[in-house]
PDB file of C-alpha atoms in Angstrom:
ATOM      1  CA  UNK A 379     -17.909   6.912  -7.723  1.00  0.00           C
ATOM      2  CA  UNK A 380     -17.105   5.007  -4.257  1.00  0.00           C
ATOM      3  CA  UNK A 381     -13.501   5.597  -2.859  1.00  0.00           C
ATOM      4  CA  UNK A 382     -10.431   5.474  -5.357  1.00  0.00           C
ATOM      5  CA  UNK A 383     -11.052   5.448  -9.168  1.00  0.00           C
ATOM      6  CA  UNK A 384      -8.225   4.888 -11.966  1.00  0.00           C
ATOM      7  CA  UNK A 385      -8.302   5.388 -15.205  1.00  0.00           C
ATOM      8  CA  UNK A 386      -7.096   3.414 -17.597  1.00  0.00           C
ATOM      9  CA  UNK A 387      -7.836  -0.095 -16.463  1.00  0.00           C
ATOM     10  CA  UNK A 388      -4.999  -1.103 -18.502  1.00  0.00           C
ATOM     11  CA  UNK A 389      -2.713   0.751 -21.468  1.00  0.00           C
ATOM     12  CA  UNK A 390      -0.581  -0.476 -24.250  1.00  0.00           C
ATOM     13  CA  UNK A 391       1.482   2.805 -25.295  1.00  0.00           C
ATOM     14  CA  UNK A 392       4.235   3.197 -27.829  1.00  0.00           C
ATOM     15  CA  UNK A 393       7.571   4.216 -26.958  1.00  0.00           C
ATOM     16  CA  UNK A 394       7.728   8.035 -26.604  1.00  0.00           C
ATOM     17  CA  UNK A 395       4.454   8.480 -26.668  1.00  0.00           C
ATOM     18  CA  UNK A 396       2.686  11.033 -23.705  1.00  0.00           C
ATOM     19  CA  UNK A 397       0.507   9.330 -21.773  1.00  0.00           C
ATOM     20  CA  UNK A 398      -1.697  10.552 -18.319  1.00  0.00           C
ATOM     21  CA  UNK A 399      -2.909   8.205 -15.652  1.00  0.00           C
ATOM     22  CA  UNK A 400      -6.050   9.072 -14.175  1.00  0.00           C
ATOM     23  CA  UNK A 401      -6.896   8.712 -10.226  1.00  0.00           C
ATOM     24  CA  UNK A 402     -10.108  10.404  -8.663  1.00  0.00           C
ATOM     25  CA  UNK A 403     -10.738   9.855  -5.216  1.00  0.00           C
ATOM     26  CA  UNK A 404     -14.486  10.783  -3.289  1.00  0.00           C
ATOM     27  CA  UNK A 405     -13.394  10.592   0.108  1.00  0.00           C
ATOM     28  CA  UNK A 406     -12.076  13.902   0.722  1.00  0.00           C
ATOM     29  CA  UNK A 407      -8.851  12.674   1.654  1.00  0.00           C
ATOM     30  CA  UNK A 408      -6.125  15.384   1.628  1.00  0.00           C
ATOM     31  CA  UNK A 409      -2.820  12.911   0.919  1.00  0.00           C
ATOM     32  CA  UNK A 410      -2.752  11.311  -2.488  1.00  0.00           C
ATOM     33  CA  UNK A 411       0.306   9.300  -3.636  1.00  0.00           C
ATOM     34  CA  UNK A 412       1.222   7.190  -6.825  1.00  0.00           C
ATOM     35  CA  UNK A 413       3.501   4.097  -6.387  1.00  0.00           C
ATOM     36  CA  UNK A 414       4.567   1.319  -9.184  1.00  0.00           C
ATOM     37  CA  UNK A 415       4.667  -2.161  -8.781  1.00  0.00           C
ATOM     38  CA  UNK A 416       7.147  -4.161 -11.018  1.00  0.00           C
ATOM     39  CA  UNK A 417       7.475  -8.025 -10.904  1.00  0.00           C
ATOM     40  CA  UNK A 418       9.724  -9.199  -8.326  1.00  0.00           C
ATOM     41  CA  UNK A 419       9.521  -6.144  -6.359  1.00  0.00           C
ATOM     42  CA  UNK A 420       7.397  -4.294  -3.955  1.00  0.00           C
ATOM     43  CA  UNK A 421       5.603  -1.254  -4.373  1.00  0.00           C
ATOM     44  CA  UNK A 422       7.565   1.893  -5.010  1.00  0.00           C
ATOM     45  CA  UNK A 423       6.409   5.455  -4.384  1.00  0.00           C
ATOM     46  CA  UNK A 424       6.762   7.511  -7.527  1.00  0.00           C
ATOM     47  CA  UNK A 425       5.258  11.076  -6.365  1.00  0.00           C
ATOM     48  CA  UNK A 426       2.843  12.480  -3.637  1.00  0.00           C
ATOM     49  CA  UNK A 427       0.924  15.037  -2.638  1.00  0.00           C
ATOM     50  CA  UNK A 428       0.461  16.551   1.039  1.00  0.00           C
ATOM     51  CA  UNK A 429      -2.902  18.333   0.497  1.00  0.00           C
ATOM     52  CA  UNK A 430      -4.409  20.248  -3.142  1.00  0.00           C
ATOM     53  CA  UNK A 431      -1.143  22.703  -4.278  1.00  0.00           C
ATOM     54  CA  UNK A 432       1.842  20.389  -3.321  1.00  0.00           C
ATOM     55  CA  UNK A 433       3.541  17.338  -4.477  1.00  0.00           C
ATOM     56  CA  UNK A 434       6.692  15.665  -3.432  1.00  0.00           C
ATOM     57  CA  UNK A 435       8.468  12.979  -5.107  1.00  0.00           C
ATOM     58  CA  UNK A 436       9.117   9.581  -4.113  1.00  0.00           C
ATOM     59  CA  UNK A 437      11.511   6.666  -4.139  1.00  0.00           C
ATOM     60  CA  UNK A 438      11.626   6.691  -8.125  1.00  0.00           C
ATOM     61  CA  UNK A 439      10.238   9.745  -9.382  1.00  0.00           C
ATOM     62  CA  UNK A 440      12.259  10.258 -12.967  1.00  0.00           C
ATOM     63  CA  UNK A 441      10.338  10.770 -16.015  1.00  0.00           C
ATOM     64  CA  UNK A 442       6.992  11.547 -14.474  1.00  0.00           C
ATOM     65  CA  UNK A 443       5.483  14.763 -12.950  1.00  0.00           C
ATOM     66  CA  UNK A 444       2.196  14.922 -10.797  1.00  0.00           C
ATOM     67  CA  UNK A 445      -0.353  17.986 -10.287  1.00  0.00           C
ATOM     68  CA  UNK A 446      -3.187  18.440  -7.683  1.00  0.00           C
ATOM     69  CA  UNK A 447      -5.216  21.041  -8.812  1.00  0.00           C
ATOM     70  CA  UNK A 448      -7.798  19.984  -6.374  1.00  0.00           C
ATOM     71  CA  UNK A 449      -8.782  17.682  -3.460  1.00  0.00           C
ATOM     72  CA  UNK A 450     -10.123  14.995  -5.737  1.00  0.00           C
ATOM     73  CA  UNK A 451      -7.830  14.296  -8.610  1.00  0.00           C
ATOM     74  CA  UNK A 452      -3.898  13.165  -8.943  1.00  0.00           C
ATOM     75  CA  UNK A 453      -3.324  12.435 -12.087  1.00  0.00           C
ATOM     76  CA  UNK A 454       0.421  10.839 -13.352  1.00  0.00           C
ATOM     77  CA  UNK A 455       1.988  12.341 -16.569  1.00  0.00           C
ATOM     78  CA  UNK A 456       4.478  10.077 -18.518  1.00  0.00           C
ATOM     79  CA  UNK A 457       5.814  12.680 -20.624  1.00  0.00           C
ATOM     80  CA  UNK A 458       7.961  10.463 -23.162  1.00  0.00           C
ATOM     81  CA  UNK A 459       7.127   6.937 -22.040  1.00  0.00           C
ATOM     82  CA  UNK A 460       9.959   4.113 -22.075  1.00  0.00           C
ATOM     83  CA  UNK A 461       9.551   0.290 -21.882  1.00  0.00           C
ATOM     84  CA  UNK A 462      11.237   0.025 -18.358  1.00  0.00           C
ATOM     85  CA  UNK A 463       7.591   2.290 -16.877  1.00  0.00           C
ATOM     86  CA  UNK A 464       6.277  -0.904 -17.826  1.00  0.00           C
ATOM     87  CA  UNK A 465       4.309  -1.495 -14.551  1.00  0.00           C
ATOM     88  CA  UNK A 466       1.139  -1.708 -13.001  1.00  0.00           C
ATOM     89  CA  UNK A 467       0.486   1.808 -11.126  1.00  0.00           C
ATOM     90  CA  UNK A 468      -1.281   2.000  -7.945  1.00  0.00           C
ATOM     91  CA  UNK A 469      -3.154   5.793  -6.822  1.00  0.00           C
ATOM     92  CA  UNK A 470      -3.423   5.952  -3.087  1.00  0.00           C
ATOM     93  CA  UNK A 471      -5.192   8.263  -0.709  1.00  0.00           C
ATOM     94  CA  UNK A 472      -5.110   8.804   2.911  1.00  0.00           C
ATOM     95  CA  UNK A 473      -6.875  10.979   5.554  1.00  0.00           C
ATOM     96  CA  UNK A 474      -4.321  12.649   7.474  1.00  0.00           C
ATOM     97  CA  UNK A 475      -5.609  15.844   8.841  1.00  0.00           C
ATOM     98  CA  UNK A 476      -8.763  14.305  10.675  1.00  0.00           C
ATOM     99  CA  UNK A 477      -6.964  11.363  12.057  1.00  0.00           C
ATOM    100  CA  UNK A 478      -3.439  12.400  12.328  1.00  0.00           C
ATOM    101  CA  UNK A 479      -2.142   9.678  10.360  1.00  0.00           C
ATOM    102  CA  UNK A 480      -0.455   9.226   6.801  1.00  0.00           C
ATOM    103  CA  UNK A 481      -0.301   5.514   6.997  1.00  0.00           C
ATOM    104  CA  UNK A 482      -4.007   4.144   6.508  1.00  0.00           C
ATOM    105  CA  UNK A 483      -4.239   4.204   2.707  1.00  0.00           C
ATOM    106  CA  UNK A 484      -6.829   3.725   0.269  1.00  0.00           C
ATOM    107  CA  UNK A 485      -5.334   1.985  -2.710  1.00  0.00           C
ATOM    108  CA  UNK A 486      -7.420   2.335  -6.215  1.00  0.00           C
ATOM    109  CA  UNK A 487      -7.763  -0.787  -8.415  1.00  0.00           C
ATOM    110  CA  UNK A 488      -4.615   0.102 -10.520  1.00  0.00           C
ATOM    111  CA  UNK A 489      -3.486   0.617 -14.008  1.00  0.00           C
ATOM    112  CA  UNK A 490      -1.501  -2.021 -16.426  1.00  0.00           C
ATOM    113  CA  UNK A 491       0.729   0.241 -18.803  1.00  0.00           C
ATOM    114  CA  UNK A 492       2.782  -1.553 -21.371  1.00  0.00           C
ATOM    115  CA  UNK A 493       5.433   0.734 -23.044  1.00  0.00           C
ATOM    116  CA  UNK A 494       6.590  -0.644 -26.166  1.00  0.00           C
TER     117      UNK A 494
ATOM    118  CA  UNK B 687      11.318   3.738   9.135  1.00  0.00           C
ATOM    119  CA  UNK B 688      12.368   0.281  10.609  1.00  0.00           C
ATOM    120  CA  UNK B 689      12.996  -2.793   9.173  1.00  0.00           C
ATOM    121  CA  UNK B 690      10.789  -5.642   8.783  1.00  0.00           C
ATOM    122  CA  UNK B 691      11.536  -9.500   8.002  1.00  0.00           C
ATOM    123  CA  UNK B 692       8.872 -11.714   6.974  1.00  0.00           C
ATOM    124  CA  UNK B 693       9.165 -15.533   5.466  1.00  0.00           C
ATOM    125  CA  UNK B 694       8.252 -15.408   1.693  1.00  0.00           C
ATOM    126  CA  UNK B 695       5.417 -17.858   2.124  1.00  0.00           C
ATOM    127  CA  UNK B 696       3.081 -19.506   4.503  1.00  0.00           C
ATOM    128  CA  UNK B 697       0.497 -22.454   4.020  1.00  0.00           C
ATOM    129  CA  UNK B 698      -2.783 -22.869   5.740  1.00  0.00           C
ATOM    130  CA  UNK B 699      -5.454 -25.115   5.557  1.00  0.00           C
ATOM    131  CA  UNK B 700      -8.676 -22.918   4.925  1.00  0.00           C
ATOM    132  CA  UNK B 701     -11.147 -23.149   8.175  1.00  0.00           C
ATOM    133  CA  UNK B 702      -8.061 -22.576  10.546  1.00  0.00           C
ATOM    134  CA  UNK B 703      -6.103 -19.658  12.132  1.00  0.00           C
ATOM    135  CA  UNK B 704      -3.327 -18.291   9.877  1.00  0.00           C
ATOM    136  CA  UNK B 705      -0.243 -16.736  11.814  1.00  0.00           C
ATOM    137  CA  UNK B 706       1.841 -14.206   9.794  1.00  0.00           C
ATOM    138  CA  UNK B 707       5.247 -13.836  11.815  1.00  0.00           C
ATOM    139  CA  UNK B 708       7.355 -10.275  11.301  1.00  0.00           C
ATOM    140  CA  UNK B 709      10.154  -9.208  13.104  1.00  0.00           C
ATOM    141  CA  UNK B 710      10.864  -5.671  13.604  1.00  0.00           C
ATOM    142  CA  UNK B 711      13.829  -5.488  15.741  1.00  0.00           C
ATOM    143  CA  UNK B 712      14.861  -2.308  15.526  1.00  0.00           C
ATOM    144  CA  UNK B 713      11.348  -0.514  15.662  1.00  0.00           C
ATOM    145  CA  UNK B 714      11.870   2.480  17.672  1.00  0.00           C
ATOM    146  CA  UNK B 715       9.424   3.909  20.710  1.00  0.00           C
ATOM    147  CA  UNK B 716       7.559   5.740  18.048  1.00  0.00           C
ATOM    148  CA  UNK B 717       6.695   3.491  15.281  1.00  0.00           C
ATOM    149  CA  UNK B 718       3.411   1.191  15.081  1.00  0.00           C
ATOM    150  CA  UNK B 719       3.443  -1.591  12.958  1.00  0.00           C
ATOM    151  CA  UNK B 720       1.209  -1.807  10.294  1.00  0.00           C
ATOM    152  CA  UNK B 721      -0.296  -4.619   8.014  1.00  0.00           C
ATOM    153  CA  UNK B 722      -1.797  -4.485   4.828  1.00  0.00           C
ATOM    154  CA  UNK B 723      -2.471  -7.092   1.833  1.00  0.00           C
ATOM    155  CA  UNK B 724      -2.811  -7.670  -1.788  1.00  0.00           C
ATOM    156  CA  UNK B 725      -4.856 -10.017  -3.570  1.00  0.00           C
ATOM    157  CA  UNK B 726      -3.534 -11.032  -6.690  1.00  0.00           C
ATOM    158  CA  UNK B 727      -4.174  -8.043  -9.425  1.00  0.00           C
ATOM    159  CA  UNK B 728      -5.873  -5.648  -7.119  1.00  0.00           C
ATOM    160  CA  UNK B 729      -4.710  -2.963  -4.645  1.00  0.00           C
ATOM    161  CA  UNK B 730      -3.295  -3.224  -1.689  1.00  0.00           C
ATOM    162  CA  UNK B 731      -5.622  -3.337   1.412  1.00  0.00           C
ATOM    163  CA  UNK B 732      -5.140  -1.812   4.644  1.00  0.00           C
ATOM    164  CA  UNK B 733      -5.529  -4.327   7.871  1.00  0.00           C
ATOM    165  CA  UNK B 734      -4.805  -3.126  10.991  1.00  0.00           C
ATOM    166  CA  UNK B 735      -2.125  -1.733  12.864  1.00  0.00           C
ATOM    167  CA  UNK B 736      -1.028  -1.317  16.239  1.00  0.00           C
ATOM    168  CA  UNK B 737       1.705   0.407  19.109  1.00  0.00           C
ATOM    169  CA  UNK B 738       2.339  -1.828  21.706  1.00  0.00           C
ATOM    170  CA  UNK B 739      -1.247  -3.024  22.986  1.00  0.00           C
ATOM    171  CA  UNK B 740      -2.975  -6.374  21.062  1.00  0.00           C
ATOM    172  CA  UNK B 741      -5.520  -5.086  18.597  1.00  0.00           C
ATOM    173  CA  UNK B 742      -8.521  -6.944  17.081  1.00  0.00           C
ATOM    174  CA  UNK B 743     -10.897  -5.650  13.934  1.00  0.00           C
ATOM    175  CA  UNK B 744     -12.955  -7.494  11.818  1.00  0.00           C
ATOM    176  CA  UNK B 745     -10.503  -8.990   9.730  1.00  0.00           C
ATOM    177  CA  UNK B 746      -7.802  -9.591  12.015  1.00  0.00           C
ATOM    178  CA  UNK B 747      -5.821  -9.788  15.127  1.00  0.00           C
ATOM    179  CA  UNK B 748      -2.595  -8.216  15.833  1.00  0.00           C
ATOM    180  CA  UNK B 749      -0.064  -9.530  18.569  1.00  0.00           C
ATOM    181  CA  UNK B 750       2.334  -7.456  19.627  1.00  0.00           C
ATOM    182  CA  UNK B 751       5.888  -8.851  21.792  1.00  0.00           C
ATOM    183  CA  UNK B 752       6.355  -6.875  25.032  1.00  0.00           C
ATOM    184  CA  UNK B 753       9.594  -5.815  23.431  1.00  0.00           C
ATOM    185  CA  UNK B 754       7.707  -4.331  20.350  1.00  0.00           C
ATOM    186  CA  UNK B 755      10.393  -6.631  18.322  1.00  0.00           C
ATOM    187  CA  UNK B 756       8.306  -8.964  16.417  1.00  0.00           C
ATOM    188  CA  UNK B 757       4.721  -9.561  15.987  1.00  0.00           C
ATOM    189  CA  UNK B 758       1.905 -12.166  14.673  1.00  0.00           C
ATOM    190  CA  UNK B 759      -1.304 -11.273  12.216  1.00  0.00           C
ATOM    191  CA  UNK B 760      -3.902 -13.584  13.073  1.00  0.00           C
ATOM    192  CA  UNK B 761      -6.822 -14.269  10.791  1.00  0.00           C
ATOM    193  CA  UNK B 762      -8.853 -16.473  12.980  1.00  0.00           C
ATOM    194  CA  UNK B 763     -10.594 -18.131  10.606  1.00  0.00           C
ATOM    195  CA  UNK B 764      -9.288 -18.351   7.086  1.00  0.00           C
ATOM    196  CA  UNK B 765     -10.872 -19.123   3.772  1.00  0.00           C
ATOM    197  CA  UNK B 766      -9.801 -19.196   0.171  1.00  0.00           C
ATOM    198  CA  UNK B 767     -10.364 -15.475   0.091  1.00  0.00           C
ATOM    199  CA  UNK B 768      -7.665 -15.003   2.491  1.00  0.00           C
ATOM    200  CA  UNK B 769      -4.773 -15.899  -0.173  1.00  0.00           C
ATOM    201  CA  UNK B 770      -2.756 -13.357  -0.726  1.00  0.00           C
ATOM    202  CA  UNK B 771       0.486 -11.667  -0.493  1.00  0.00           C
ATOM    203  CA  UNK B 772       0.759  -9.789   3.084  1.00  0.00           C
ATOM    204  CA  UNK B 773       2.695  -6.900   4.556  1.00  0.00           C
ATOM    205  CA  UNK B 774       4.328  -5.552   7.561  1.00  0.00           C
ATOM    206  CA  UNK B 775       5.197  -2.062   7.446  1.00  0.00           C
ATOM    207  CA  UNK B 776       6.843  -0.126  10.951  1.00  0.00           C
ATOM    208  CA  UNK B 777       6.265   3.452  10.705  1.00  0.00           C
ATOM    209  CA  UNK B 778       5.750   6.791  13.273  1.00  0.00           C
ATOM    210  CA  UNK B 779       2.152   7.314  12.897  1.00  0.00           C
ATOM    211  CA  UNK B 780       2.457  11.076  11.889  1.00  0.00           C
ATOM    212  CA  UNK B 781       5.514  10.294   9.607  1.00  0.00           C
ATOM    213  CA  UNK B 782       4.530  12.450   7.026  1.00  0.00           C
ATOM    214  CA  UNK B 783       2.493  11.955   3.536  1.00  0.00           C
ATOM    215  CA  UNK B 784       5.531  10.641   1.260  1.00  0.00           C
ATOM    216  CA  UNK B 785       4.351   7.079   1.510  1.00  0.00           C
ATOM    217  CA  UNK B 786       4.826   3.531   2.549  1.00  0.00           C
ATOM    218  CA  UNK B 787       7.367   1.086   2.280  1.00  0.00           C
ATOM    219  CA  UNK B 788       6.176  -2.076   1.035  1.00  0.00           C
ATOM    220  CA  UNK B 789       8.671  -4.998   1.414  1.00  0.00           C
ATOM    221  CA  UNK B 790       8.610  -8.393  -0.401  1.00  0.00           C
ATOM    222  CA  UNK B 791       5.659  -9.581   1.849  1.00  0.00           C
ATOM    223  CA  UNK B 792       4.808 -12.913   2.839  1.00  0.00           C
ATOM    224  CA  UNK B 793       2.093 -14.738   0.265  1.00  0.00           C
ATOM    225  CA  UNK B 794      -0.311 -16.587   2.044  1.00  0.00           C
ATOM    226  CA  UNK B 795      -2.115 -19.112  -0.019  1.00  0.00           C
ATOM    227  CA  UNK B 796      -4.747 -20.636   1.977  1.00  0.00           C
ATOM    228  CA  UNK B 797      -5.635 -24.847   0.551  1.00  0.00           C
ATOM    229  CA  UNK B 798      -8.785 -25.968   0.569  1.00  0.00           C
TER     230      UNK B 798
END
């Protein structure tokens, strides 16, 4: 693995189903993020994690949950998917502790999710 | 975070320099200017950032005006692969791990 990986690449999901999007990074970055991107809109932050064991809410957290059990993994869970959660989801990470910055983020390739 | 204004789209001929403007008139003293780009269907990619001095790396140059109210990202020899949406973001450097605010950016189209 090099950088950030996301799985699955794409998924079609029935409304009401539970879904977990996976994100793994091998750069030992302390901070990780989940964004969603909808047509005509910029990326919007869903949840973030400053370090393993801590998480925070972003701009659009409703309907989503995250966990950060270790440095490398940051899964995003949709407990009961709804059609409005159809979007492209991007995971990102940054190394803030070493550089003192949070804003040079590395992004994964994205997961395209369709909820029917 | 300061708000930024970018043109929605721009064209540039292949091999020429692409100059992408960004206005950030409300920028405060501790805020940096960051540039990212997003090639179609890919995740955003960090390009460069700066505070007040001009910056250059292997991807681009960043020119910030003396009053810091605007900046220009320069791709010196644009190629077709530089076609992407370019985002200008203003934020304090230690702004916390609470994510970036992406606007709509500038869709740069490199013409052959």
